[in-house]
N, CA, C and O atoms as a GROMACS GRO file, in nm:
protein
  468
    1UNK      N    1   0.083  -0.119   0.000
    1UNK     CA    2   0.000   0.000   0.000
    1UNK      C    3   0.087   0.125   0.000
    1UNK      O    4   0.052   0.225  -0.064
    2UNK      N    5   0.200   0.122   0.072
    2UNK     CA    6   0.289   0.237   0.073
    2UNK      C    7   0.328   0.277  -0.068
    2UNK      O    8   0.323   0.395  -0.105
    3UNK      N    9   0.367   0.179  -0.146
    3UNK     CA   10   0.412   0.208  -0.283
    3UNK      C   11   0.298   0.267  -0.365
    3UNK      O   12   0.316   0.367  -0.435
    4UNK      N   13   0.182   0.206  -0.356
    4UNK     CA   14   0.066   0.251  -0.434
    4UNK      C   15   0.020   0.391  -0.391
    4UNK      O   16  -0.021   0.471  -0.475
    5UNK      N   17   0.027   0.420  -0.259
    5UNK     CA   18  -0.022   0.548  -0.207
    5UNK      C   19   0.087   0.654  -0.199
    5UNK      O   20   0.058   0.771  -0.170
    6UNK      N   21   0.210   0.616  -0.224
    6UNK     CA   22   0.320   0.712  -0.217
    6UNK      C   23   0.350   0.757  -0.075
    6UNK      O   24   0.386   0.872  -0.052
    7UNK      N   25   0.336   0.666   0.020
    7UNK     CA   26   0.361   0.696   0.160
    7UNK      C   27   0.479   0.614   0.211
    7UNK      O   28   0.534   0.532   0.139
    8UNK      N   29   0.516   0.637   0.336
    8UNK     CA   30   0.627   0.564   0.395
    8UNK      C   31   0.594   0.523   0.538
    8UNK      O   32   0.670   0.553   0.631
    9UNK      N   33   0.482   0.455   0.555
    9UNK     CA   34   0.444   0.407   0.687
    9UNK      C   35   0.529   0.284   0.717
    9UNK      O   36   0.540   0.192   0.636
   10UNK      N   37   0.589   0.283   0.836
   10UNK     CA   38   0.683   0.176   0.870
   10UNK      C   39   0.619   0.060   0.944
   10UNK      O   40   0.681  -0.045   0.960
   11UNK      N   41   0.497   0.076   0.989
   11UNK     CA   42   0.430  -0.031   1.061
   11UNK      C   43   0.318   0.022   1.146
   11UNK      O   44   0.255   0.123   1.113
   12UNK      N   45   0.292  -0.046   1.256
   12UNK     CA   46   0.182  -0.011   1.344
   12UNK      C   47   0.223  -0.037   1.488
   12UNK      O   48   0.313  -0.116   1.515
   13UNK      N   49   0.156   0.030   1.579
   13UNK     CA   50   0.185   0.011   1.721
   13UNK      C   51   0.113  -0.114   1.770
   13UNK      O   52   0.014  -0.156   1.711
   14UNK      N   53   0.162  -0.173   1.879
   14UNK     CA   54   0.091  -0.289   1.936
   14UNK      C   55  -0.053  -0.255   1.975
   14UNK      O   56  -0.142  -0.339   1.963
   15UNK      N   57  -0.075  -0.132   2.020
   15UNK     CA   58  -0.211  -0.090   2.057
   15UNK      C   59  -0.303  -0.089   1.936
   15UNK      O   60  -0.420  -0.128   1.946
   16UNK      N   61  -0.252  -0.044   1.822
   16UNK     CA   62  -0.336  -0.040   1.701
   16UNK      C   63  -0.368  -0.182   1.653
   16UNK      O   64  -0.479  -0.208   1.605
   17UNK      N   65  -0.273  -0.272   1.666
   17UNK     CA   66  -0.299  -0.412   1.630
   17UNK      C   67  -0.406  -0.471   1.723
   17UNK      O   68  -0.495  -0.543   1.677
   18UNK      N   69  -0.396  -0.442   1.851
   18UNK     CA   70  -0.497  -0.489   1.946
   18UNK      C   71  -0.634  -0.430   1.913
   18UNK      O   72  -0.736  -0.498   1.923
   19UNK      N   73  -0.635  -0.304   1.874
   19UNK     CA   74  -0.759  -0.236   1.835
   19UNK      C   75  -0.822  -0.305   1.714
   19UNK      O   76  -0.942  -0.330   1.711
   20UNK      N   77  -0.739  -0.335   1.614
   20UNK     CA   78  -0.788  -0.406   1.495
   20UNK      C   79  -0.839  -0.546   1.532
   20UNK      O   80  -0.941  -0.592   1.480
   21UNK      N   81  -0.767  -0.612   1.621
   21UNK     CA   82  -0.805  -0.748   1.661
   21UNK      C   83  -0.934  -0.751   1.741
   21UNK      O   84  -1.006  -0.851   1.740
   22UNK      N   85  -0.965  -0.643   1.811
   22UNK     CA   86  -1.086  -0.640   1.893
   22UNK      C   87  -1.213  -0.615   1.811
   22UNK      O   88  -1.324  -0.633   1.861
   23UNK      N   89  -1.196  -0.574   1.686
   23UNK     CA   90  -1.312  -0.547   1.600
   23UNK      C   91  -1.369  -0.678   1.546
   23UNK      O   92  -1.293  -0.770   1.517
   24UNK      N   93  -1.499  -0.687   1.533
   24UNK     CA   94  -1.568  -0.810   1.493
   24UNK      C   95  -1.549  -0.846   1.345
   24UNK      O   96  -1.559  -0.964   1.310
   25UNK      N   97  -1.522  -0.752   1.259
   25UNK     CA   98  -1.502  -0.769   1.115
   25UNK      C   99  -1.618  -0.842   1.047
   25UNK      O  100  -1.601  -0.952   0.996
   26UNK      N  101  -1.736  -0.780   1.046
   26UNK     CA  102  -1.850  -0.843   0.980
   26UNK      C  103  -1.836  -0.847   0.827
   26UNK      O  104  -1.901  -0.927   0.760
   27UNK      N  105  -1.751  -0.762   0.773
   27UNK     CA  106  -1.729  -0.758   0.628
   27UNK      C  107  -1.624  -0.860   0.588
   27UNK      O  108  -1.598  -0.955   0.661
   28UNK      N  109  -1.565  -0.839   0.473
   28UNK     CA  110  -1.461  -0.929   0.426
   28UNK      C  111  -1.326  -0.859   0.430
   28UNK      O  112  -1.311  -0.754   0.493
   29UNK      N  113  -1.229  -0.915   0.362
   29UNK     CA  114  -1.094  -0.860   0.361
   29UNK      C  115  -1.091  -0.719   0.302
   29UNK      O  116  -1.003  -0.640   0.336
   30UNK      N  117  -1.186  -0.687   0.215
   30UNK     CA  118  -1.192  -0.552   0.157
   30UNK      C  119  -1.216  -0.446   0.264
   30UNK      O  120  -1.165  -0.335   0.256
   31UNK      N  121  -1.294  -0.482   0.365
   31UNK     CA  122  -1.320  -0.388   0.474
   31UNK      C  123  -1.189  -0.357   0.548
   31UNK      O  124  -1.162  -0.242   0.580
   32UNK      N  125  -1.110  -0.459   0.575
   32UNK     CA  126  -0.981  -0.439   0.640
   32UNK      C  127  -0.888  -0.356   0.551
   32UNK      O  128  -0.822  -0.264   0.600
   33UNK      N  129  -0.885  -0.385   0.423
   33UNK     CA  130  -0.802  -0.308   0.330
   33UNK      C  131  -0.842  -0.161   0.330
   33UNK      O  132  -0.756  -0.074   0.332
   34UNK      N  133  -0.972  -0.134   0.329
   34UNK     CA  134  -1.020   0.005   0.329
   34UNK      C  135  -0.980   0.078   0.457
   34UNK      O  136  -0.939   0.194   0.453
   35UNK      N  137  -0.994   0.010   0.572
   35UNK     CA  138  -0.957   0.071   0.700
   35UNK      C  139  -0.807   0.103   0.701
   35UNK      O  140  -0.767   0.212   0.742
   36UNK      N  141  -0.725   0.008   0.655
   36UNK     CA  142  -0.580   0.030   0.653
   36UNK      C  143  -0.542   0.139   0.554
   36UNK      O  144  -0.454   0.221   0.582
   37UNK      N  145  -0.606   0.141   0.438
   37UNK     CA  146  -0.576   0.243   0.338
   37UNK      C  147  -0.607   0.382   0.393
   37UNK      O  148  -0.528   0.475   0.376
   38UNK      N  149  -0.721   0.397   0.458
   38UNK     CA  150  -0.755   0.527   0.517
   38UNK      C  151  -0.657   0.564   0.628
   38UNK      O  152  -0.617   0.680   0.640
   39UNK      N  153  -0.618   0.466   0.708
   39UNK     CA  154  -0.522   0.492   0.816
   39UNK      C  155  -0.390   0.541   0.758
   39UNK      O  156  -0.330   0.635   0.811
   40UNK      N  157  -0.345   0.480   0.652
   40UNK     CA  158  -0.219   0.520   0.589
   40UNK      C  159  -0.230   0.662   0.534
   40UNK      O  160  -0.135   0.740   0.544
   41UNK      N  161  -0.343   0.694   0.477
   41UNK     CA  162  -0.363   0.828   0.420
   41UNK      C  163  -0.362   0.936   0.528
   41UNK      O  164  -0.301   1.041   0.509
   42UNK      N  165  -0.428   0.911   0.640
   42UNK     CA  166  -0.438   1.015   0.743
   42UNK      C  167  -0.321   1.013   0.841
   42UNK      O  168  -0.303   1.108   0.917
   43UNK      N  169  -0.241   0.908   0.839
   43UNK     CA  170  -0.130   0.896   0.933
   43UNK      C  171  -0.017   0.991   0.895
   43UNK      O  172   0.030   0.991   0.781
   44UNK      N  173   0.026   1.072   0.992
   44UNK     CA  174   0.135   1.165   0.968
   44UNK      C  175   0.255   1.131   1.055
   44UNK      O  176   0.338   1.216   1.087
   45UNK      N  177   0.264   1.004   1.092
   45UNK     CA  178   0.371   0.953   1.177
   45UNK      C  179   0.425   0.825   1.113
   45UNK      O  180   0.363   0.772   1.021
   46UNK      N  181   0.539   0.775   1.158
   46UNK     CA  182   0.595   0.652   1.099
   46UNK      C  183   0.511   0.528   1.127
   46UNK      O  184   0.510   0.435   1.046
   47UNK      N  185   0.441   0.525   1.241
   47UNK     CA  186   0.363   0.408   1.279
   47UNK      C  187   0.215   0.442   1.289
   47UNK      O  188   0.178   0.547   1.341
   48UNK      N  189   0.131   0.352   1.240
   48UNK     CA  190  -0.014   0.369   1.252
   48UNK      C  191  -0.051   0.348   1.399
   48UNK      O  192  -0.011   0.250   1.461
   49UNK      N  193  -0.129   0.441   1.452
   49UNK     CA  194  -0.176   0.432   1.590
   49UNK      C  195  -0.328   0.417   1.590
   49UNK      O  196  -0.393   0.433   1.487
   50UNK      N  197  -0.383   0.386   1.706
   50UNK     CA  198  -0.528   0.366   1.713
   50UNK      C  199  -0.606   0.488   1.666
   50UNK      O  200  -0.715   0.475   1.611
   51UNK      N  201  -0.551   0.608   1.689
   51UNK     CA  202  -0.622   0.729   1.647
   51UNK      C  203  -0.636   0.739   1.495
   51UNK      O  204  -0.718   0.816   1.446
   52UNK      N  205  -0.558   0.663   1.420
   52UNK     CA  206  -0.564   0.665   1.274
   52UNK      C  207  -0.664   0.564   1.219
   52UNK      O  208  -0.697   0.567   1.100
   53UNK      N  209  -0.712   0.476   1.304
   53UNK     CA  210  -0.802   0.370   1.259
   53UNK      C  211  -0.947   0.412   1.277
   53UNK      O  212  -0.992   0.437   1.389
   54UNK      N  213  -1.020   0.419   1.168
   54UNK     CA  214  -1.160   0.459   1.172
   54UNK      C  215  -1.248   0.335   1.166
   54UNK      O  216  -1.308   0.304   1.063
   55UNK      N  217  -1.255   0.264   1.278
   55UNK     CA  218  -1.337   0.144   1.283
   55UNK      C  219  -1.480   0.180   1.316
   55UNK      O  220  -1.505   0.257   1.409
   56UNK      N  221  -1.576   0.125   1.242
   56UNK     CA  222  -1.716   0.153   1.272
   56UNK      C  223  -1.752   0.114   1.415
   56UNK      O  224  -1.716   0.005   1.461
   57UNK      N  225  -1.822   0.203   1.484
   57UNK     CA  226  -1.865   0.173   1.620
   57UNK      C  227  -1.766   0.214   1.727
   57UNK      O  228  -1.799   0.209   1.845
   58UNK      N  229  -1.645   0.255   1.688
   58UNK     CA  230  -1.546   0.300   1.785
   58UNK      C  231  -1.539   0.451   1.781
   58UNK      O  232  -1.540   0.510   1.672
   59UNK      N  233  -1.533   0.514   1.896
   59UNK     CA  234  -1.524   0.659   1.903
   59UNK      C  235  -1.377   0.699   1.893
   59UNK      O  236  -1.293   0.646   1.966
   60UNK      N  237  -1.347   0.789   1.804
   60UNK     CA  238  -1.211   0.838   1.786
   60UNK      C  239  -1.176   0.936   1.897
   60UNK      O  240  -1.264   0.991   1.963
   61UNK      N  241  -1.048   0.956   1.917
   61UNK     CA  242  -1.004   1.046   2.023
   61UNK      C  243  -0.979   1.186   1.970
   61UNK      O  244  -0.891   1.256   2.020
   62UNK      N  245  -1.053   1.228   1.869
   62UNK     CA  246  -1.038   1.362   1.813
   62UNK      C  247  -1.070   1.464   1.921
   62UNK      O  248  -1.168   1.449   1.994
   63UNK      N  249  -0.989   1.565   1.931
   63UNK     CA  250  -1.010   1.663   2.038
   63UNK      C  251  -1.117   1.764   1.997
   63UNK      O  252  -1.101   1.836   1.899
   64UNK      N  253  -1.224   1.766   2.072
   64UNK     CA  254  -1.334   1.857   2.046
   64UNK      C  255  -1.311   1.987   2.121
   64UNK      O  256  -1.264   1.987   2.234
   65UNK      N  257  -1.345   2.097   2.057
   65UNK     CA  258  -1.335   2.228   2.121
   65UNK      C  259  -1.474   2.266   2.168
   65UNK      O  260  -1.573   2.251   2.096
   66UNK      N  261  -1.481   2.316   2.288
   66UNK     CA  262  -1.611   2.346   2.350
   66UNK      C  263  -1.693   2.444   2.268
   66UNK      O  264  -1.816   2.437   2.267
   67UNK      N  265  -1.626   2.536   2.199
   67UNK     CA  266  -1.701   2.638   2.125
   67UNK      C  267  -1.753   2.588   1.990
   67UNK      O  268  -1.827   2.659   1.922
   68UNK      N  269  -1.715   2.467   1.951
   68UNK     CA  270  -1.759   2.414   1.822
   68UNK      C  271  -1.873   2.314   1.840
   68UNK      O  272  -1.875   2.235   1.934
   69UNK      N  273  -1.966   2.322   1.749
   69UNK     CA  274  -2.075   2.225   1.749
   69UNK      C  275  -2.025   2.093   1.691
   69UNK      O  276  -1.917   2.088   1.632
   70UNK      N  277  -2.102   1.990   1.709
   70UNK     CA  278  -2.067   1.860   1.652
   70UNK      C  279  -2.057   1.871   1.500
   70UNK      O  280  -1.964   1.818   1.440
   71UNK      N  281  -2.152   1.940   1.439
   71UNK     CA  282  -2.152   1.956   1.293
   71UNK      C  283  -2.024   2.025   1.247
   71UNK      O  284  -1.963   1.982   1.149
   72UNK      N  285  -1.983   2.131   1.315
   72UNK     CA  286  -1.862   2.204   1.279
   72UNK      C  287  -1.740   2.113   1.291
   72UNK      O  288  -1.653   2.114   1.203
   73UNK      N  289  -1.731   2.037   1.397
   73UNK     CA  290  -1.618   1.947   1.419
   73UNK      C  291  -1.614   1.839   1.313
   73UNK      O  292  -1.507   1.807   1.261
   74UNK      N  293  -1.729   1.782   1.279
   74UNK     CA  294  -1.735   1.680   1.175
   74UNK      C  295  -1.690   1.736   1.040
   74UNK      O  296  -1.620   1.668   0.964
   75UNK      N  297  -1.728   1.859   1.011
   75UNK     CA  298  -1.686   1.922   0.887
   75UNK      C  299  -1.536   1.945   0.885
   75UNK      O  300  -1.472   1.928   0.781
   76UNK      N  301  -1.478   1.984   0.998
   76UNK     CA  302  -1.333   2.002   1.005
   76UNK      C  303  -1.260   1.871   0.977
   76UNK      O  304  -1.162   1.868   0.902
   77UNK      N  305  -1.308   1.764   1.037
   77UNK     CA  306  -1.246   1.633   1.019
   77UNK      C  307  -1.262   1.588   0.874
   77UNK      O  308  -1.166   1.539   0.812
   78UNK      N  309  -1.382   1.604   0.818
   78UNK     CA  310  -1.407   1.563   0.680
   78UNK      C  311  -1.316   1.640   0.584
   78UNK      O  312  -1.257   1.580   0.494
   79UNK      N  313  -1.304   1.768   0.604
   79UNK     CA  314  -1.218   1.852   0.518
   79UNK      C  315  -1.073   1.805   0.525
   79UNK      O  316  -1.006   1.794   0.422
   80UNK      N  317  -1.025   1.776   0.645
   80UNK     CA  318  -0.887   1.732   0.663
   80UNK      C  319  -0.863   1.598   0.595
   80UNK      O  320  -0.760   1.579   0.530
   81UNK      N  321  -0.955   1.506   0.608
   81UNK     CA  322  -0.940   1.374   0.546
   81UNK      C  323  -0.940   1.386   0.394
   81UNK      O  324  -0.861   1.321   0.327
   82UNK      N  325  -1.028   1.468   0.340
   82UNK     CA  326  -1.033   1.488   0.195
   82UNK      C  327  -0.901   1.547   0.146
   82UNK      O  328  -0.846   1.502   0.046
   83UNK      N  329  -0.850   1.648   0.216
   83UNK     CA  330  -0.724   1.710   0.175
   83UNK      C  331  -0.608   1.610   0.180
   83UNK      O  332  -0.530   1.603   0.085
   84UNK      N  333  -0.597   1.534   0.287
   84UNK     CA  334  -0.489   1.436   0.298
   84UNK      C  335  -0.501   1.327   0.193
   84UNK      O  336  -0.401   1.280   0.139
   85UNK      N  337  -0.624   1.287   0.163
   85UNK     CA  338  -0.644   1.185   0.060
   85UNK      C  339  -0.601   1.238  -0.076
   85UNK      O  340  -0.532   1.168  -0.150
   86UNK      N  341  -0.639   1.360  -0.109
   86UNK     CA  342  -0.599   1.419  -0.237
   86UNK      C  343  -0.447   1.432  -0.247
   86UNK      O  344  -0.391   1.410  -0.354
   87UNK      N  345  -0.382   1.467  -0.140
   87UNK     CA  346  -0.236   1.476  -0.141
   87UNK      C  347  -0.176   1.339  -0.166
   87UNK      O  348  -0.081   1.326  -0.245
   88UNK      N  349  -0.229   1.237  -0.101
   88UNK     CA  350  -0.173   1.103  -0.114
   88UNK      C  351  -0.189   1.044  -0.255
   88UNK      O  352  -0.112   0.957  -0.295
   89UNK      N  353  -0.289   1.092  -0.330
   89UNK     CA  354  -0.311   1.041  -0.466
   89UNK      C  355  -0.271   1.145  -0.571
   89UNK      O  356  -0.316   1.139  -0.686
   90UNK      N  357  -0.188   1.239  -0.531
   90UNK     CA  358  -0.138   1.345  -0.618
   90UNK      C  359  -0.250   1.418  -0.694
   90UNK      O  360  -0.236   1.450  -0.812
   91UNK      N  361  -0.362   1.442  -0.624
   91UNK     CA  362  -0.471   1.519  -0.682
   91UNK      C  363  -0.566   1.441  -0.771
   91UNK      O  364  -0.659   1.500  -0.827
   92UNK      N  365  -0.548   1.311  -0.786
   92UNK     CA  366  -0.636   1.230  -0.870
   92UNK      C  367  -0.770   1.214  -0.799
   92UNK      O  368  -0.783   1.137  -0.704
   93UNK      N  369  -0.870   1.288  -0.846
   93UNK     CA  370  -0.999   1.293  -0.778
   93UNK      C  371  -1.078   1.163  -0.791
   93UNK      O  372  -1.152   1.127  -0.699
   94UNK      N  373  -1.063   1.093  -0.902
   94UNK     CA  374  -1.132   0.965  -0.918
   94UNK      C  375  -1.080   0.865  -0.815
   94UNK      O  376  -1.157   0.796  -0.748
   95UNK      N  377  -0.948   0.859  -0.803
   95UNK     CA  378  -0.887   0.768  -0.706
   95UNK      C  379  -0.921   0.811  -0.563
   95UNK      O  380  -0.946   0.725  -0.478
   96UNK      N  381  -0.921   0.940  -0.536
   96UNK     CA  382  -0.956   0.990  -0.404
   96UNK      C  383  -1.098   0.950  -0.366
   96UNK      O  384  -1.122   0.904  -0.254
   97UNK      N  385  -1.191   0.967  -0.458
   97UNK     CA  386  -1.331   0.929  -0.431
   97UNK      C  387  -1.340   0.780  -0.401
   97UNK      O  388  -1.412   0.739  -0.310
   98UNK      N  389  -1.268   0.700  -0.477
   98UNK     CA  390  -1.269   0.555  -0.455
   98UNK      C  391  -1.213   0.522  -0.316
   98UNK      O  392  -1.269   0.439  -0.245
   99UNK      N  393  -1.102   0.587  -0.279
   99UNK     CA  394  -1.042   0.562  -0.148
   99UNK      C  395  -1.135   0.603  -0.035
   99UNK      O  396  -1.140   0.537   0.069
  100UNK      N  397  -1.207   0.712  -0.055
  100UNK     CA  398  -1.297   0.762   0.048
  100UNK      C  399  -1.429   0.686   0.052
  100UNK      O  400  -1.508   0.703   0.146
  101UNK      N  401  -1.454   0.603  -0.049
  101UNK     CA  402  -1.576   0.525  -0.053
  101UNK      C  403  -1.698   0.606  -0.087
  101UNK      O  404  -1.809   0.576  -0.043
  102UNK      N  405  -1.678   0.712  -0.166
  102UNK     CA  406  -1.790   0.797  -0.209
  102UNK      C  407  -1.789   0.810  -0.360
  102UNK      O  408  -1.687   0.785  -0.425
  103UNK      N  409  -1.902   0.847  -0.416
  103UNK     CA  410  -1.911   0.868  -0.560
  103UNK      C  411  -1.834   0.995  -0.597
  103UNK      O  412  -1.824   1.088  -0.517
  104UNK      N  413  -1.782   0.997  -0.717
  104UNK     CA  414  -1.704   1.111  -0.764
  104UNK      C  415  -1.782   1.241  -0.756
  104UNK      O  416  -1.726   1.345  -0.721
  105UNK      N  417  -1.911   1.238  -0.789
  105UNK     CA  418  -1.992   1.361  -0.784
  105UNK      C  419  -2.005   1.413  -0.640
  105UNK      O  420  -2.011   1.534  -0.618
  106UNK      N  421  -2.011   1.322  -0.544
  106UNK     CA  422  -2.018   1.363  -0.403
  106UNK      C  423  -1.887   1.430  -0.364
  106UNK      O  424  -1.887   1.531  -0.293
  107UNK      N  425  -1.775   1.375  -0.410
  107UNK     CA  426  -1.646   1.437  -0.381
  107UNK      C  427  -1.641   1.578  -0.438
  107UNK      O  428  -1.596   1.670  -0.369
  108UNK      N  429  -1.686   1.597  -0.561
  108UNK     CA  430  -1.684   1.731  -0.621
  108UNK      C  431  -1.768   1.830  -0.542
  108UNK      O  432  -1.731   1.946  -0.527
  109UNK      N  433  -1.883   1.784  -0.490
  109UNK     CA  434  -1.968   1.872  -0.408
  109UNK      C  435  -1.896   1.911  -0.279
  109UNK      O  436  -1.904   2.025  -0.236
  110UNK      N  437  -1.826   1.815  -0.219
  110UNK     CA  438  -1.754   1.843  -0.095
  110UNK      C  439  -1.634   1.934  -0.121
  110UNK      O  440  -1.602   2.019  -0.038
  111UNK      N  441  -1.569   1.918  -0.234
  111UNK     CA  442  -1.458   2.007  -0.271
  111UNK      C  443  -1.507   2.151  -0.283
  111UNK      O  444  -1.441   2.244  -0.238
  112UNK      N  445  -1.623   2.167  -0.345
  112UNK     CA  446  -1.680   2.302  -0.358
  112UNK      C  447  -1.723   2.356  -0.221
  112UNK      O  448  -1.700   2.473  -0.191
  113UNK      N  449  -1.785   2.271  -0.140
  113UNK     CA  450  -1.832   2.312  -0.008
  113UNK      C  451  -1.717   2.364   0.079
  113UNK      O  452  -1.731   2.464   0.149
  114UNK      N  453  -1.603   2.293   0.075
  114UNK     CA  454  -1.490   2.330   0.159
  114UNK      C  455  -1.387   2.416   0.086
  114UNK      O  456  -1.281   2.447   0.140
  115UNK      N  457  -1.420   2.454  -0.037
  115UNK     CA  458  -1.331   2.538  -0.117
  115UNK      C  459  -1.191   2.476  -0.130
  115UNK      O  460  -1.089   2.543  -0.110
  116UNK      N  461  -1.189   2.349  -0.162
  116UNK     CA  462  -1.063   2.276  -0.181
  116UNK      C  463  -1.037   2.271  -0.331
  116UNK      O  464  -1.123   2.232  -0.409
  117UNK      N  465  -0.917   2.311  -0.368
  117UNK     CA  466  -0.883   2.314  -0.510
  117UNK      C  467  -0.792   2.198  -0.545
  117UNK      O  468  -0.753   2.184  -0.661
   0.00000   0.00000   0.00000
């Protein structure tokens, strides 16, 4: 995945492996691949940590600011993930949409909404 995504993730922490192991995995291997691909895209450290894993049903440790509403915080996170994904695929919007698991037209709407070029 590093080669395909143009990243240099060196591995994962024992805590992140335990986090992955504790998940029930109702899907197939594609679900695991998608989780790892997203983790690699958003990871800005050499090792994937639990905070990089977006497992369904698990609450992330994103720091919320008291003055921000839930909607505002979700938009900040969404914008950041879209930007990091676009960087990882060198701006290829079709590939970014595929990695994010959304239709290309939805990605274009979000790019306009967040004024991402």
